[in-house]
mmCIF file of C-alpha atoms in Angstrom:
data_model
loop_
_atom_site.group_PDB
_atom_site.id
_atom_site.type_symbol
_atom_site.label_atom_id
_atom_site.label_comp_id
_atom_site.label_asym_id
_atom_site.label_seq_id
_atom_site.Cartn_x
_atom_site.Cartn_y
_atom_site.Cartn_z
ATOM 1 C CA MET A 373 32.445 -20.237 -21.292
ATOM 2 C CA SER A 374 34.264 -20.029 -17.939
ATOM 3 C CA GLU A 375 33.624 -22.488 -15.120
ATOM 4 C CA HIS A 376 31.988 -19.673 -13.121
ATOM 5 C CA ASP A 377 29.635 -18.805 -15.995
ATOM 6 C CA ALA A 378 28.768 -22.468 -16.553
ATOM 7 C CA ASN A 379 27.978 -22.960 -12.879
ATOM 8 C CA ALA A 380 25.849 -19.801 -12.769
ATOM 9 C CA ARG A 381 23.856 -20.867 -15.826
ATOM 10 C CA PHE A 382 23.341 -24.363 -14.466
ATOM 11 C CA ILE A 383 22.042 -23.025 -11.153
ATOM 12 C CA ARG A 384 19.715 -20.540 -12.888
ATOM 13 C CA GLU A 385 18.266 -23.295 -15.045
ATOM 14 C CA THR A 386 17.913 -25.702 -12.116
ATOM 15 C CA ILE A 387 15.853 -23.494 -9.791
ATOM 16 C CA ALA A 388 12.173 -24.461 -9.904
ATOM 17 C CA GLU A 389 10.074 -21.374 -9.240
ATOM 18 C CA PRO A 390 6.535 -21.984 -7.951
ATOM 19 C CA ALA A 391 3.834 -20.991 -10.434
ATOM 20 C CA ALA A 392 2.429 -18.201 -8.245
ATOM 21 C CA ILE A 393 5.857 -16.586 -7.952
ATOM 22 C CA ALA A 394 6.483 -16.990 -11.692
ATOM 23 C CA ARG A 395 3.214 -15.139 -12.391
ATOM 24 C CA ALA A 396 4.198 -12.379 -9.972
ATOM 25 C CA ARG A 397 7.579 -12.145 -11.733
ATOM 26 C CA ALA A 398 5.921 -11.715 -15.120
ATOM 27 C CA HIS A 399 3.698 -8.953 -13.709
ATOM 28 C CA ALA A 400 6.710 -7.270 -12.109
ATOM 29 C CA VAL A 401 8.504 -7.172 -15.445
ATOM 30 C CA GLU A 402 5.416 -5.622 -17.057
ATOM 31 C CA LEU A 403 5.373 -2.923 -14.363
ATOM 32 C CA GLY A 404 9.098 -2.268 -14.623
ATOM 33 C CA ALA A 405 9.541 -3.362 -10.997
ATOM 34 C CA ALA A 406 12.658 -5.498 -11.429
ATOM 35 C CA PRO A 407 12.218 -8.557 -9.180
ATOM 36 C CA ILE A 408 14.972 -10.491 -7.439
ATOM 37 C CA SER A 409 16.123 -13.550 -9.366
ATOM 38 C CA ALA A 410 14.750 -16.991 -8.591
ATOM 39 C CA VAL A 411 18.241 -17.999 -7.397
ATOM 40 C CA VAL A 412 18.329 -15.214 -4.801
ATOM 41 C CA GLY A 413 14.680 -15.804 -3.950
ATOM 42 C CA ALA A 414 15.417 -19.441 -3.168
ATOM 43 C CA GLN A 415 18.296 -18.378 -0.902
ATOM 44 C CA CYS A 416 15.970 -15.994 0.943
ATOM 45 C CA ALA A 417 13.426 -18.781 1.377
ATOM 46 C CA VAL A 418 16.054 -21.101 2.871
ATOM 47 C CA LEU A 419 17.269 -18.382 5.259
ATOM 48 C CA ALA A 420 13.688 -17.649 6.320
ATOM 49 C CA ALA A 421 13.040 -21.346 6.905
ATOM 50 C CA SER A 422 16.269 -22.060 8.766
ATOM 51 C CA SER A 423 15.835 -19.049 11.052
ATOM 52 C CA GLY A 424 12.257 -19.982 11.904
ATOM 53 C CA ALA A 425 11.262 -16.417 11.060
ATOM 54 C CA ARG A 426 7.976 -15.195 12.493
ATOM 55 C CA SER A 427 8.202 -11.487 11.764
ATOM 56 C CA ILE A 428 9.649 -10.099 8.524
ATOM 57 C CA VAL A 429 10.047 -6.585 7.122
ATOM 58 C CA GLU A 430 10.538 -5.986 3.429
ATOM 59 C CA ILE A 431 11.690 -2.608 2.090
ATOM 60 C CA GLY A 432 10.652 -2.518 -1.550
ATOM 61 C CA THR A 433 7.585 -4.620 -2.351
ATOM 62 C CA GLY A 434 7.803 -4.633 -6.125
ATOM 63 C CA ALA A 435 5.084 -6.936 -7.418
ATOM 64 C CA GLY A 436 5.454 -9.382 -4.529
ATOM 65 C CA VAL A 437 8.169 -11.748 -5.785
ATOM 66 C CA SER A 438 10.573 -11.394 -2.857
ATOM 67 C CA GLY A 439 7.750 -11.436 -0.320
ATOM 68 C CA LEU A 440 6.373 -14.663 -1.754
ATOM 69 C CA TRP A 441 9.806 -16.291 -1.592
ATOM 70 C CA LEU A 442 10.224 -15.239 2.047
ATOM 71 C CA LEU A 443 6.804 -16.587 2.998
ATOM 72 C CA ARG A 444 7.484 -19.774 1.077
ATOM 73 C CA GLY A 445 10.347 -20.364 3.487
ATOM 74 C CA ALA A 446 8.475 -19.142 6.552
ATOM 75 C CA PRO A 447 4.728 -19.650 6.019
ATOM 76 C CA GLN A 448 4.178 -19.041 9.726
ATOM 77 C CA ALA A 449 5.621 -15.512 9.497
ATOM 78 C CA VAL A 450 3.864 -12.173 9.219
ATOM 79 C CA LEU A 451 5.347 -9.998 6.482
ATOM 80 C CA THR A 452 5.303 -6.196 6.644
ATOM 81 C CA THR A 453 6.147 -4.806 3.214
ATOM 82 C CA ILE A 454 6.807 -1.156 2.385
ATOM 83 C CA ASP A 455 6.699 0.574 -1.002
ATOM 84 C CA ASN A 456 5.954 4.114 -2.154
ATOM 85 C CA GLU A 457 4.296 2.928 -5.395
ATOM 86 C CA PRO A 458 0.600 2.099 -4.906
ATOM 87 C CA GLU A 459 0.588 0.233 -8.230
ATOM 88 C CA HIS A 460 3.317 -2.090 -6.994
ATOM 89 C CA LEU A 461 1.489 -2.752 -3.740
ATOM 90 C CA GLY A 462 -1.697 -3.479 -5.674
ATOM 91 C CA ALA A 463 0.146 -6.011 -7.832
ATOM 92 C CA ALA A 464 1.650 -7.614 -4.739
ATOM 93 C CA ARG A 465 -1.757 -7.882 -3.068
ATOM 94 C CA GLN A 466 -3.066 -9.660 -6.166
ATOM 95 C CA ALA A 467 -0.032 -11.981 -6.256
ATOM 96 C CA PHE A 468 -0.433 -12.851 -2.585
ATOM 97 C CA ALA A 469 -4.135 -13.571 -3.071
ATOM 98 C CA GLU A 470 -3.400 -15.825 -6.049
ATOM 99 C CA ALA A 471 -0.772 -17.631 -3.967
ATOM 100 C CA LYS A 472 -3.413 -18.109 -1.245
ATOM 101 C CA ILE A 473 -1.430 -16.195 1.372
ATOM 102 C CA PRO A 474 -3.848 -15.466 4.250
ATOM 103 C CA ALA A 475 -4.623 -11.763 4.589
ATOM 104 C CA ALA A 476 -3.418 -11.829 8.196
ATOM 105 C CA LYS A 477 0.058 -12.861 7.041
ATOM 106 C CA ALA A 478 0.796 -9.696 5.048
ATOM 107 C CA ARG A 479 0.711 -6.036 5.999
ATOM 108 C CA PHE A 480 1.100 -3.550 3.151
ATOM 109 C CA ILE A 481 2.357 -0.025 3.903
ATOM 110 C CA THR A 482 2.346 2.734 1.304
ATOM 111 C CA GLY A 483 5.054 5.300 1.917
ATOM 112 C CA ARG A 484 8.706 6.213 1.722
ATOM 113 C CA ALA A 485 10.864 3.816 3.690
ATOM 114 C CA ALA A 486 12.808 6.738 5.164
ATOM 115 C CA ASP A 487 9.558 7.980 6.718
ATOM 116 C CA VAL A 488 8.152 4.611 7.796
ATOM 117 C CA LEU A 489 11.195 2.844 9.252
ATOM 118 C CA PRO A 490 11.910 5.289 12.110
ATOM 119 C CA ARG A 491 8.425 4.579 13.500
ATOM 120 C CA MET A 492 8.862 0.799 13.625
ATOM 121 C CA ASN A 493 9.738 -1.107 16.790
ATOM 122 C CA GLU A 494 13.375 -1.829 17.527
ATOM 123 C CA ALA A 495 14.712 -5.384 17.847
ATOM 124 C CA SER A 496 11.353 -6.843 16.841
ATOM 125 C CA TYR A 497 11.957 -8.608 13.518
ATOM 126 C CA ASP A 498 13.623 -11.849 12.504
ATOM 127 C CA ILE A 499 14.429 -10.771 8.938
ATOM 128 C CA VAL A 500 14.678 -7.399 7.222
ATOM 129 C CA LEU A 501 15.031 -7.528 3.435
ATOM 130 C CA ILE A 502 16.186 -4.337 1.712
ATOM 131 C CA ASP A 503 15.525 -3.990 -2.020
ATOM 132 C CA ALA A 504 14.705 -0.343 -2.726
ATOM 133 C CA ASP A 505 16.386 3.000 -3.423
ATOM 134 C CA PRO A 506 19.962 1.661 -3.734
ATOM 135 C CA GLU A 507 21.390 5.136 -3.278
ATOM 136 C CA ASN A 508 20.017 4.994 0.293
ATOM 137 C CA VAL A 509 21.108 1.421 1.013
ATOM 138 C CA ILE A 510 23.477 2.301 3.866
ATOM 139 C CA GLU A 511 20.763 4.289 5.671
ATOM 140 C CA TYR A 512 18.277 1.449 5.187
ATOM 141 C CA VAL A 513 20.737 -1.141 6.497
ATOM 142 C CA GLU A 514 21.275 0.982 9.606
ATOM 143 C CA HIS A 515 17.501 0.982 10.131
ATOM 144 C CA GLY A 516 17.369 -2.735 9.375
ATOM 145 C CA LEU A 517 19.955 -3.555 12.013
ATOM 146 C CA ARG A 518 18.014 -1.472 14.521
ATOM 147 C CA LEU A 519 14.801 -3.339 13.700
ATOM 148 C CA ALA A 520 16.347 -6.820 13.694
ATOM 149 C CA ARG A 521 16.407 -8.738 16.939
ATOM 150 C CA PRO A 522 19.789 -10.006 18.188
ATOM 151 C CA GLY A 523 20.571 -12.945 15.921
ATOM 152 C CA GLY A 524 18.175 -11.608 13.287
ATOM 153 C CA LEU A 525 19.062 -11.227 9.623
ATOM 154 C CA VAL A 526 19.324 -8.256 7.290
ATOM 155 C CA LEU A 527 19.364 -9.297 3.618
ATOM 156 C CA VAL A 528 20.410 -7.030 0.749
ATOM 157 C CA PRO A 529 20.127 -8.353 -2.819
ATOM 158 C CA ARG A 530 21.852 -6.763 -5.861
ATOM 159 C CA VAL A 531 24.938 -5.764 -3.850
ATOM 160 C CA LEU A 532 27.256 -6.627 -6.728
ATOM 161 C CA ALA A 533 25.575 -3.986 -8.920
ATOM 162 C CA GLY A 534 25.804 -6.098 -12.040
ATOM 163 C CA GLY A 535 29.548 -6.576 -11.618
ATOM 164 C CA LYS A 536 30.321 -2.878 -11.159
ATOM 165 C CA VAL A 537 31.253 -3.171 -7.472
ATOM 166 C CA ALA A 538 34.262 -5.302 -8.372
ATOM 167 C CA ASP A 539 35.439 -2.800 -11.000
ATOM 168 C CA PRO A 540 37.479 -0.012 -9.322
ATOM 169 C CA VAL A 541 36.880 2.239 -12.312
ATOM 170 C CA GLN A 542 33.158 2.388 -11.486
ATOM 171 C CA ARG A 543 32.523 5.252 -9.068
ATOM 172 C CA ASP A 544 28.868 6.215 -9.523
ATOM 173 C CA ALA A 545 26.836 6.877 -6.373
ATOM 174 C CA VAL A 546 25.039 3.534 -6.258
ATOM 175 C CA THR A 547 28.139 1.435 -6.911
ATOM 176 C CA THR A 548 30.091 3.413 -4.324
ATOM 177 C CA ALA A 549 27.298 2.936 -1.775
ATOM 178 C CA TYR A 550 27.262 -0.841 -2.269
ATOM 179 C CA ARG A 551 31.059 -1.011 -2.153
ATOM 180 C CA SER A 552 31.135 0.988 1.090
ATOM 181 C CA LEU A 553 28.390 -1.174 2.586
ATOM 182 C CA LEU A 554 30.294 -4.360 1.843
ATOM 183 C CA GLN A 555 33.529 -3.001 3.290
ATOM 184 C CA GLU A 556 31.944 -1.535 6.407
ATOM 185 C CA THR A 557 29.928 -4.630 7.294
ATOM 186 C CA GLN A 558 32.957 -6.888 6.898
ATOM 187 C CA GLU A 559 34.805 -4.742 9.421
ATOM 188 C CA SER A 560 31.913 -4.243 11.851
ATOM 189 C CA GLN A 561 31.789 -5.909 15.263
ATOM 190 C CA ALA A 562 27.991 -5.515 15.325
ATOM 191 C CA VAL A 563 27.278 -8.069 12.596
ATOM 192 C CA LEU A 564 28.415 -11.284 11.015
ATOM 193 C CA ALA A 565 28.544 -10.681 7.261
ATOM 194 C CA ALA A 566 28.636 -12.994 4.248
ATOM 195 C CA VAL A 567 28.108 -12.368 0.545
ATOM 196 C CA SER A 568 26.663 -14.852 -1.918
ATOM 197 C CA THR A 569 27.810 -14.182 -5.483
ATOM 198 C CA THR A 570 25.066 -16.312 -7.016
ATOM 199 C CA GLY A 571 22.626 -14.424 -9.196
ATOM 200 C CA GLU A 572 22.758 -10.687 -8.590
ATOM 201 C CA GLY A 573 24.425 -11.232 -5.229
ATOM 202 C CA LEU A 574 23.016 -11.292 -1.713
ATOM 203 C CA LEU A 575 24.572 -9.653 1.336
ATOM 204 C CA GLN A 576 23.612 -11.528 4.506
ATOM 205 C CA LEU A 577 24.046 -9.816 7.858
ATOM 206 C CA ALA A 578 23.361 -11.462 11.199
ATOM 207 C CA ARG A 579 23.030 -9.005 14.054
ATOM 208 C CA THR A 580 25.230 -10.119 16.926
ATOM 209 C CA SER A 581 23.798 -10.250 20.439
ATOM 210 C CA GLU A 582 23.979 -7.092 22.521
#
C-alpha cells in the first residue's frame, strides 16, 4: 500500500460522523442518492464554521447528508436546498427532523437547478455547494459565483471523478467538464481556487471582491 493510500484510509477511519448524519447516509444509499463522504463532509463543516456562514445554498439535496454537515459547521445558518427528486427531499426533511434542525433553518425547493438558480438573489449567500448533474457543473458554478457574496465560497465535491480527471485518456463528458472547471478556475482572476484531494475531492472557490 502506498503512503497516499495509507493516509487516505487512516483519515477515512478517523472521521467520526454524528449519528444523525450516519442514518441519513444509510438512507441515501438505499435511495441510490450517493452522498458525499464523511471526509468531505467534515471539510465542508469546517469551511462553514470558519466563514461564519449565515446563508447557504445547496444544489443537490440527496438524502440530506451534505446539508447536515454544512449546518453542523454553521448551526446559525439558513440552508436553501434544491433537488428535482421529491423522494430525496422527503428523505432530507426526515433526516433534518431527526437531527433536530429547526424548520426555520432549512428551505426545501423542488425543481431543476437550471430553472431555480436564475431566480435567486445575486451576491446574497455565504456558501454555495454544488453536488448535482455533473454534466452541468460549469453552468452551476457560474450561477454559484453569481449568488455568492464577495468573499463567499463555492464548493464542488467529486471533482476528481474517481481518478478519471487525472487520466488524459478519459474524455467522457463529465470528466471533461470537471477537468475544464479545474483548469478555468485556476486561471480565473474572479476567484481564489484550491482543490483538496482527500476523499472524492473538493474544489473550493472563494469569490474575490468586486
